[in-house]
Coordinates of C-alpha atoms and ligand atoms in Angstrom, one line a residue:
X1 CA -10.4 11.4 27.7
X2 CA -9.3 8.4 29.3
X3 CA -12.8 6.4 28.2
X4 CA -12.1 7.6 24.7
X5 CA -8.1 6.2 24.6
X6 CA -9.7 3.1 26.3
X7 CA -12.1 2.6 23.5
X8 CA -9.6 3.0 20.8
X9 CA -7.2 0.4 22.6
X10 CA -9.9 -2.2 23.1
X11 CA -11.0 -1.7 19.6
X12 CA -7.6 -2.3 18.2
X13 CA -7.0 -5.4 20.7
X14 CA -10.0 -7.0 19.4
X15 CA -8.9 -6.4 16.1
X16 CA -5.3 -7.9 16.8
X17 CA -6.4 -10.9 18.4
X18 CA -9.2 -11.8 15.8
X19 CA -6.8 -11.2 12.9
X20 CA -3.8 -13.1 14.3
X21 CA -5.4 -15.7 16.2
X22 CA -8.6 -16.9 15.3
X23 CA -7.9 -19.7 12.7
X24 CA -10.4 -19.9 9.4
X25 CA -10.0 -24.3 8.9
X26 CA -12.4 -24.2 5.7
X27 CA -9.5 -21.8 3.6
X28 CA -7.5 -24.8 3.9
X29 CA -9.4 -27.4 2.1
X30 CA -9.8 -24.8 -0.4
X31 CA -6.7 -23.9 -1.0
X32 CA -6.0 -28.1 -1.0
X33 CA -8.1 -27.6 -4.1
X34 CA -6.7 -25.0 -5.7
X35 CA -3.3 -27.3 -5.9
X36 CA -1.4 -25.9 -2.8
X37 CA 0.3 -29.0 -0.8
X38 CA 0.0 -28.6 3.0
X39 CA 3.3 -27.8 3.2
X40 CA 2.7 -24.6 1.1
X41 CA -0.3 -23.5 3.2
X42 CA 1.6 -24.2 6.3
X43 CA 5.0 -21.9 5.2
X44 CA 2.3 -19.2 4.5
X45 CA 0.2 -19.3 7.4
X46 CA 3.2 -19.7 9.7
X47 CA 4.7 -16.5 7.6
X48 CA 1.9 -14.2 7.9
X49 CA 1.0 -15.1 11.4
X50 CA 4.8 -14.6 12.8
X51 CA 5.1 -11.2 10.3
X52 CA 1.7 -9.7 11.8
X53 CA 3.4 -9.3 15.2
X54 CA 5.7 -6.7 13.8
X55 CA 3.1 -5.1 11.7
X56 CA 0.6 -5.1 15.0
X57 CA 3.8 -3.5 17.1
X58 CA 4.6 -0.8 14.6
X59 CA 0.4 0.0 14.5
X60 CA 0.3 0.1 18.5
X61 CA 3.3 2.0 18.5
X62 CA 1.9 4.9 16.3
X63 CA -1.3 4.6 18.1
X64 CA 0.2 5.6 21.3
X65 CA 2.4 8.2 19.9
X66 CA -0.4 9.7 18.5
X67 CA -2.8 9.4 21.4
X68 CA -0.1 11.1 23.9
X69 CA 0.3 14.0 21.6
X70 CA -3.4 14.3 20.5
X71 CA -5.0 13.4 23.8
X72 CA -3.1 14.4 26.4
X73 CA -2.4 18.0 26.4
X74 CA 1.1 17.5 25.5
X75 CA 0.4 18.7 21.7
X76 CA -0.9 22.1 23.5
X77 CA 2.2 22.4 25.6
X78 CA 4.4 21.7 22.7
X79 CA 2.7 23.8 20.4
X80 CA 3.2 26.6 22.9
X81 CA 6.9 26.4 23.0
X82 CA 7.3 26.2 19.5
X83 CA 5.3 29.1 18.9
X84 CA 7.0 31.0 21.2
X85 CA 10.3 29.7 19.3
X86 CA 9.2 30.9 15.8
X87 CA 7.8 34.3 16.9
X88 CA 4.2 32.5 16.6
X89 CA 4.7 32.0 13.4
X90 CA 2.1 29.2 12.6
X91 CA 3.5 26.8 9.8
X92 CA 6.9 26.8 10.8
X93 CA 5.7 25.4 14.0
X94 CA 3.2 23.2 12.6
X95 CA 6.4 21.8 10.8
X96 CA 8.2 21.7 14.2
X97 CA 5.5 19.6 15.7
X98 CA 5.5 17.5 12.8
X99 CA 9.2 16.8 12.5
X100 CA 8.8 16.6 16.1
X101 CA 6.2 13.2 16.0
X102 CA 8.5 11.5 13.1
X103 CA 11.7 11.8 15.2
X104 CA 9.7 10.2 18.3
X105 CA 8.5 7.6 15.7
X106 CA 11.8 6.8 14.0
X107 CA 13.6 6.4 17.6
X108 CA 10.9 3.9 18.7
X109 CA 10.3 2.3 15.3
X110 CA 14.0 1.5 14.8
X111 CA 14.2 -1.9 17.3
X112 CA 10.8 -3.3 15.6
X113 CA 12.5 -2.3 12.2
X114 CA 15.7 -4.6 13.2
X115 CA 13.6 -7.1 14.7
X116 CA 11.7 -7.8 11.3
X117 CA 14.8 -7.5 9.4
X118 CA 16.0 -10.2 11.2
X119 CA 13.0 -12.3 11.1
X120 CA 12.9 -11.7 7.4
X121 CA 16.5 -13.0 6.7
X122 CA 15.8 -16.0 8.9
X123 CA 13.0 -16.4 6.2
X124 CA 15.3 -15.8 3.4
X125 CA 12.8 -13.2 2.0
X126 CA 15.0 -10.3 2.3
X127 CA 18.4 -10.2 0.2
X128 CA 20.4 -6.8 1.3
X129 CA 22.7 -6.7 4.4
X130 CA 22.2 -4.2 7.3
X131 CA 23.9 -1.3 6.1
X132 CA 21.9 -1.2 2.7
X133 CA 19.0 -1.9 4.5
X134 CA 19.6 1.2 6.5
X135 CA 20.5 2.8 3.2
X136 CA 17.3 1.9 1.7
X137 CA 15.1 3.0 5.2
X138 CA 17.0 6.3 5.5
X139 CA 16.2 7.4 2.0
X140 CA 12.6 6.5 2.4
X141 CA 12.1 8.4 5.8
X142 CA 14.1 11.0 4.4
X143 CA 11.0 11.3 1.6
X144 CA 8.5 10.7 3.9
X145 CA 10.0 14.0 5.8
X146 CA 9.8 15.9 2.7
X147 CA 6.6 14.7 1.7
X148 CA 5.2 15.5 5.0
X149 CA 6.5 18.9 5.4
X150 CA 4.8 19.6 1.6
X151 CA 1.6 18.6 3.0
X152 CA 1.7 20.2 6.2
X153 CA 2.9 23.2 4.8
X154 CA -0.1 23.6 2.1
X155 CA -2.4 22.0 4.7
X156 CA -1.8 25.2 7.0
X157 CA -1.5 27.4 4.4
X158 CA -5.2 26.5 3.1
X159 CA -6.4 26.8 7.0
X160 CA -5.1 30.2 7.6
X161 CA -5.9 31.8 4.0
X162 CA -9.6 30.1 3.8
X163 CA -10.9 29.2 6.9
X164 CA -14.2 28.8 5.6
X165 CA -14.1 26.8 2.6
X166 CA -10.5 25.3 3.2
X167 CA -11.7 21.9 3.3
X168 CA -12.8 21.9 -0.7
X169 CA -9.6 23.7 -1.5
X170 CA -7.4 21.2 0.1
X171 CA -9.2 18.6 -1.3
X172 CA -8.4 19.9 -4.4
X173 CA -4.8 20.4 -3.7
X174 CA -4.6 16.8 -2.3
X175 CA -5.8 15.5 -5.6
X176 CA -3.3 18.0 -7.4
X177 CA -0.6 16.6 -5.4
X178 CA -2.0 12.7 -5.9
X179 CA -1.2 13.4 -9.4
X180 CA 1.9 15.1 -9.2
X181 CA 3.2 12.3 -7.0
X182 CA 1.8 9.6 -9.6
X183 CA 3.4 11.1 -12.7
X184 CA 7.1 11.6 -10.6
X185 CA 7.2 8.3 -8.6
X186 CA 8.1 6.2 -11.7
X187 CA 10.9 9.0 -12.8
X188 CA 11.7 10.7 -9.6
X189 CA 11.1 8.3 -6.2
X190 CA 11.2 4.7 -7.5
X191 CA 14.8 5.0 -9.2
X192 CA 16.2 6.1 -5.7
X193 CA 15.8 2.6 -4.5
X194 CA 16.2 0.1 -7.8
X195 CA 17.7 0.5 -11.4
X196 CA 15.1 0.4 -14.0
X197 CA 16.0 -1.0 -17.8
X198 CA 14.0 -1.2 -20.9
X199 CA 13.4 -4.9 -21.3
X200 CA 15.0 -4.9 -24.9
X201 CA 18.4 -3.9 -22.8
X202 CA 18.4 -6.6 -21.1
X203 CA 19.6 -10.1 -21.0
X204 CA 16.0 -11.4 -21.2
X205 CA 15.3 -9.2 -24.7
X206 CA 14.4 -12.8 -26.5
X207 CA 11.0 -12.0 -24.7
X208 CA 10.3 -8.4 -26.4
X209 CA 8.9 -9.6 -30.0
X210 CA 6.2 -11.5 -27.7
X211 CA 5.7 -8.5 -25.7
X212 CA 4.9 -6.5 -28.5
X213 CA 2.6 -8.4 -30.3
X214 CA 0.7 -8.8 -26.6
X215 CA 0.6 -5.0 -26.9
X216 CA -0.6 -4.5 -30.7
X217 CA -3.6 -7.0 -29.7
X218 CA -4.5 -5.3 -26.6
X219 CA -4.4 -1.7 -28.4
X220 CA -2.8 0.4 -25.9
X221 CA -0.3 3.0 -26.3
X222 CA 2.6 1.5 -24.0
X223 CA 5.3 3.8 -24.4
X224 CA 7.9 1.4 -21.9
X225 CA 8.3 -2.2 -20.7
X226 CA 11.0 -1.7 -18.0
X227 CA 12.7 -4.7 -15.7
X228 CA 13.5 -3.7 -12.3
X229 CA 16.4 -5.4 -10.3
X230 CA 13.9 -6.6 -7.9
X231 CA 16.2 -9.2 -6.7
X232 CA 18.4 -6.2 -4.7
X233 CA 15.9 -6.3 -2.0
X234 CA 14.4 -9.9 -2.5
X235 CA 13.5 -12.9 -4.5
X236 CA 9.7 -11.5 -4.6
X237 CA 8.3 -12.1 -7.8
X238 CA 6.1 -9.3 -9.1
X239 CA 5.2 -6.6 -11.7
X240 CA 3.1 -3.4 -11.8
X241 CA 1.6 -0.8 -13.7
X242 CA 2.8 2.9 -12.5
X243 CA 2.9 6.3 -13.7
X244 CA 0.6 9.0 -14.7
X245 CA -0.1 10.4 -18.5
X246 CA 3.2 10.5 -20.4
X247 CA 5.3 8.3 -17.3
X248 CA 2.7 5.4 -17.6
X249 CA 4.7 2.5 -17.8
X250 CA 4.6 -1.5 -16.8
X251 CA 7.3 -2.8 -14.4
X252 CA 8.4 -6.3 -14.5
X253 CA 10.7 -7.9 -11.8
X254 CA 14.0 -9.5 -12.8
X255 CA 13.2 -12.3 -10.5
X256 CA 10.3 -13.4 -12.8
X257 CA 13.0 -14.2 -15.8
X258 CA 15.4 -15.4 -12.9
X259 CA 13.6 -17.7 -11.6
X260 CA 12.3 -19.2 -14.9
X261 CA 8.8 -18.5 -15.3
X262 CA 7.8 -19.6 -18.6
X263 CA 7.0 -17.3 -21.8
X264 CA 3.3 -18.2 -21.2
X265 CA 3.3 -17.3 -18.0
X266 CA 5.0 -13.9 -18.2
X267 CA 2.6 -13.1 -20.9
X268 CA -0.1 -13.9 -18.4
X269 CA 1.7 -11.5 -15.9
X270 CA 1.9 -8.7 -18.4
X271 CA -1.7 -9.6 -19.8
X272 CA -3.1 -8.3 -16.3
X273 CA -1.1 -5.4 -16.1
X274 CA -2.1 -4.5 -19.7
X275 CA -5.4 -4.8 -17.8
X276 CA -5.2 -2.3 -15.2
X277 CA -4.1 0.0 -18.2
X278 CA -6.8 -0.5 -20.1
X279 CA -9.6 0.1 -17.4
X280 CA -7.9 2.9 -16.7
X281 CA -7.4 1.9 -12.9
X282 CA -4.7 4.7 -12.0
X283 CA -7.4 7.6 -12.9
X284 CA -10.2 5.9 -11.7
X285 CA -8.2 5.5 -8.2
X286 CA -7.0 9.2 -8.1
X287 CA -10.9 9.9 -8.3
X288 CA -12.0 8.2 -5.9
X289 CA -9.4 9.3 -3.9
X290 CA -10.4 13.1 -4.1
X291 CA -14.2 12.2 -3.2
X292 CA -12.9 10.5 -0.2
X293 CA -10.4 13.8 0.5
X294 CA -13.4 16.1 0.2
X295 CA -15.3 14.0 2.9
X296 CA -12.6 13.8 5.1
X297 CA -11.6 17.2 5.0
X298 CA -15.3 18.3 5.4
X299 CA -15.3 15.9 8.6
X300 CA -11.9 17.1 9.8
X301 CA -13.4 20.7 9.7
X302 CA -16.2 20.2 11.9
X303 CA -14.3 17.9 14.7
X304 CA -11.2 20.9 14.3
X305 CA -14.3 23.5 15.4
X306 CA -15.6 21.1 18.3
X307 CA -11.8 21.3 19.7
X308 CA -11.7 25.5 19.5
X309 CA -11.4 26.1 23.2
X310 CA -11.9 23.0 24.8
X311 CA -9.3 20.7 26.7
X312 CA -6.9 19.2 26.2
X313 CA -6.6 20.7 22.9
X314 CA -7.4 24.3 23.6
X315 CA -7.3 25.3 20.0
X316 CA -7.1 29.1 19.3
X317 CA -8.3 28.5 15.7
X318 CA -8.4 25.8 13.5
X319 CA -5.1 26.8 11.8
X320 CA -3.4 26.4 15.5
X321 CA -0.4 23.9 15.1
X322 CA -1.7 22.5 18.2
X323 CA -4.1 20.7 15.8
X324 CA -1.5 18.7 14.0
X325 CA -1.5 15.7 16.5
X326 CA -5.2 15.5 16.5
X327 CA -5.4 15.9 12.5
X328 CA -2.5 13.0 12.3
X329 CA -4.2 10.9 14.8
X330 CA -7.8 11.1 13.2
X331 CA -6.4 10.4 9.5
X332 CA -4.7 7.3 11.1
X333 CA -7.9 6.5 12.6
X334 CA -10.3 7.5 9.5
X335 CA -7.8 5.4 7.0
X336 CA -8.7 2.2 9.2
X337 CA -12.5 3.0 8.3
X338 CA -11.4 3.8 4.8
X339 CA -9.2 1.0 4.1
X340 CA -11.8 -1.9 3.7
X341 CA -13.7 -0.3 1.4
X342 CA -10.7 0.8 -0.7
X343 CA -9.1 -2.4 -1.0
X344 CA -12.7 -3.8 -1.7
X345 CA -12.3 -1.5 -4.8
X346 CA -8.9 -2.5 -5.4
X347 CA -9.8 -6.4 -4.8
X348 CA -12.7 -5.2 -8.0
X349 CA -10.0 -3.4 -10.1
X350 CA -7.9 -6.5 -9.7
X351 CA -10.4 -9.1 -11.2
X352 CA -11.1 -7.0 -13.6
X353 CA -7.3 -7.0 -14.8
X354 CA -7.4 -10.8 -14.1
X355 CA -10.5 -11.0 -16.6
X356 CA -8.4 -8.8 -19.4
X357 CA -5.3 -11.1 -18.7
X358 CA -7.4 -14.3 -19.4
X359 CA -9.1 -12.7 -22.4
X360 CA -6.3 -11.1 -23.8
X361 CA -3.6 -13.8 -23.4
X362 CA -6.5 -16.7 -23.7
X363 CA -4.3 -19.0 -21.4
X364 CA -6.0 -20.5 -18.2
X365 CA -3.3 -23.1 -17.6
X366 CA -0.2 -20.5 -17.5
X367 CA -2.5 -18.2 -15.5
X368 CA -3.5 -20.8 -12.8
X369 CA 0.5 -21.8 -12.9
X370 CA 1.4 -18.5 -12.5
X371 CA -0.8 -18.2 -9.6
X372 CA 0.5 -21.1 -8.0
X373 CA 4.3 -20.2 -8.7
X374 CA 3.9 -16.7 -7.1
X375 CA 2.1 -17.5 -4.4
X376 CA 4.9 -20.6 -3.7
X377 CA 7.9 -18.0 -4.3
X378 CA 6.8 -15.3 -2.5
X379 CA 5.6 -17.5 0.1
X380 CA 2.5 -16.1 0.1
X381 CA -0.6 -17.0 2.6
X382 CA -3.0 -19.1 0.2
X383 CA -5.2 -19.9 3.0
X384 CA -6.2 -16.5 4.7
X385 CA -9.3 -16.0 6.7
X386 CA -12.0 -13.9 5.2
X387 CA -11.9 -11.2 7.8
X388 CA -8.2 -10.4 6.8
X389 CA -8.6 -10.3 3.3
X390 CA -11.8 -7.9 4.2
X391 CA -9.6 -5.7 6.4
X392 CA -6.4 -5.8 4.6
X393 CA -6.1 -7.8 0.7
X394 CA -5.4 -5.6 -2.0
X395 CA -5.9 -8.3 -4.2
X396 CA -8.3 -11.2 -4.2
X397 CA -6.8 -14.3 -2.6
X398 CA -4.6 -16.7 -5.0
X399 CA -7.5 -19.8 -4.5
X400 CA -10.1 -17.4 -5.6
X401 CA -7.9 -16.0 -8.6
X402 CA -7.4 -19.7 -9.5
X403 CA -10.8 -20.4 -9.3
X404 CA -11.7 -17.3 -11.3
X405 CA -9.5 -19.0 -13.9
X406 CA -11.1 -22.5 -13.6
X407 CA -14.5 -21.0 -14.7
X408 CA -13.3 -19.0 -17.3
X409 CA -12.0 -22.2 -19.0
X410 CA -15.1 -24.1 -18.4
X411 CA -17.2 -21.1 -19.8
X412 CA -15.1 -20.6 -22.5
X413 CA -15.1 -24.4 -23.7
X414 CA -18.8 -24.5 -22.9
X415 CA -19.4 -21.5 -25.9
X416 CA -16.9 -23.2 -28.2
X417 CA -18.8 -26.6 -27.6
X418 CA -22.5 -25.2 -28.5
X419 CA -21.0 -23.5 -31.5
Ligands
ZN501 ZN1 -2.8 -5.8 -10.4

C-alpha cells in the first residue's frame, strides 16, 4: 500500500513541476505575432503561475484526504463505527462517510480558499467582500452536499438492489441525473448566485434588434437571451450556452456591455454561442458522458470485487459503506485520466462554434478584436505551454483562435478573388 501511495504522490509531483515551472519560450513569439504585447503576455503568465499554487494545494489536499481514508484502514474503522450507530443500515452509513469526508475537506480547505480570495483581491479579479464571498461559498458547499447526498443514496441503493448489473443501472441513473442537472441548472441553481434578466429588459436593450436578426439568420429556436450580473463577482467577461430542452438559453455577461464591447464584437460572441446550440453540443456532451460512465462503473465494479475481504478495505460486499472512500479516490484519479480526452473533445466543440461564429457573423476582424479584448480583460494566459493546454484547457488557446480567424479571412478572400 505504501508503494501505491508513493507512486501516486510522485506522479502528481511530476505533473505539478511540469505544469508550473517548465517554460515554453515559443509560446511568447506566437502571442506577439497574434497581436499581444509583452506586458499582456507577462501579466497572463504571472497570474496563471501564481494561481497554480492554489490549484495544486487543493489537489494535494483532496488527494491526501482520500488516500488517508481509502488506503490506510481508516475508512474501514470509520465505516464500522457508522454501521454500529445506524443499526447496520448501509445507506445512512454511506451518507455519514460522505459527510465526514466533506467536513474534513471543508475545514482543511478554508485557509487555501481565504488565501486565494486575498490573491484575487490583490489582482483585482474578484469584486465581492469577505462576507459576500463566504455566502457564495456556503451556498455552493450546501449545493454540493445536496447533490453528493443524492448521488451516494442513488449509488448505494443500486449497489444493494442490483449487485450483478449495478454498473449498467448506475450509468443510466447518472445520465438521467446529468440531464436533470442540465435542465435545472439555469432555472434552479444559477439564480442562487446571480440575477438573470432578459436582454430586452436591461439598459442595453438597443442590442436586441441585431441579436434577433442574427438568431433569425441562424435559424435556431432561441427562447431567451439573458444578461447575467457577472460583474457582481468579477470583471470577467464571458458568455455561455446552457440548459436542456425547454430551459436552453444563451447568457451574456453584463461586463460585455459595461466594458464597451462594440455591437460587432458582441455579435461575434453571440454567434459563437449560437454555434454551440446549432451543433447540439450539450446533448453530444451528455451522450459522451453516459458512455464514459458505463466504462467507468464497469471498471469500478471489478476493483470493488477485488477489495472484498482484502486489506486495508476488507469489504463485506460491494455495497459496504467502507467502499465509499475508495470509490471517491478512484473517481478522482479516473478524472485525471479522462480529463485530457474530455478537454480535447471540448476544444473540438469550441473550434466548431468558432467556425459557426465566423460564418454567421462574417466579421473576422471583430472576432479577432474580441479575442484580444477578452484575453486582456480577463488577464488570460495567452502563452500557455502545450502540455498545460493538453491537460487543462477546455478552449483552444486565444492565439490559435486568432490564427484560425486569420486563415478563415484569407480563404474567403481567396474564393471571392477567383470568382
Ligand atoms: Zn464556447
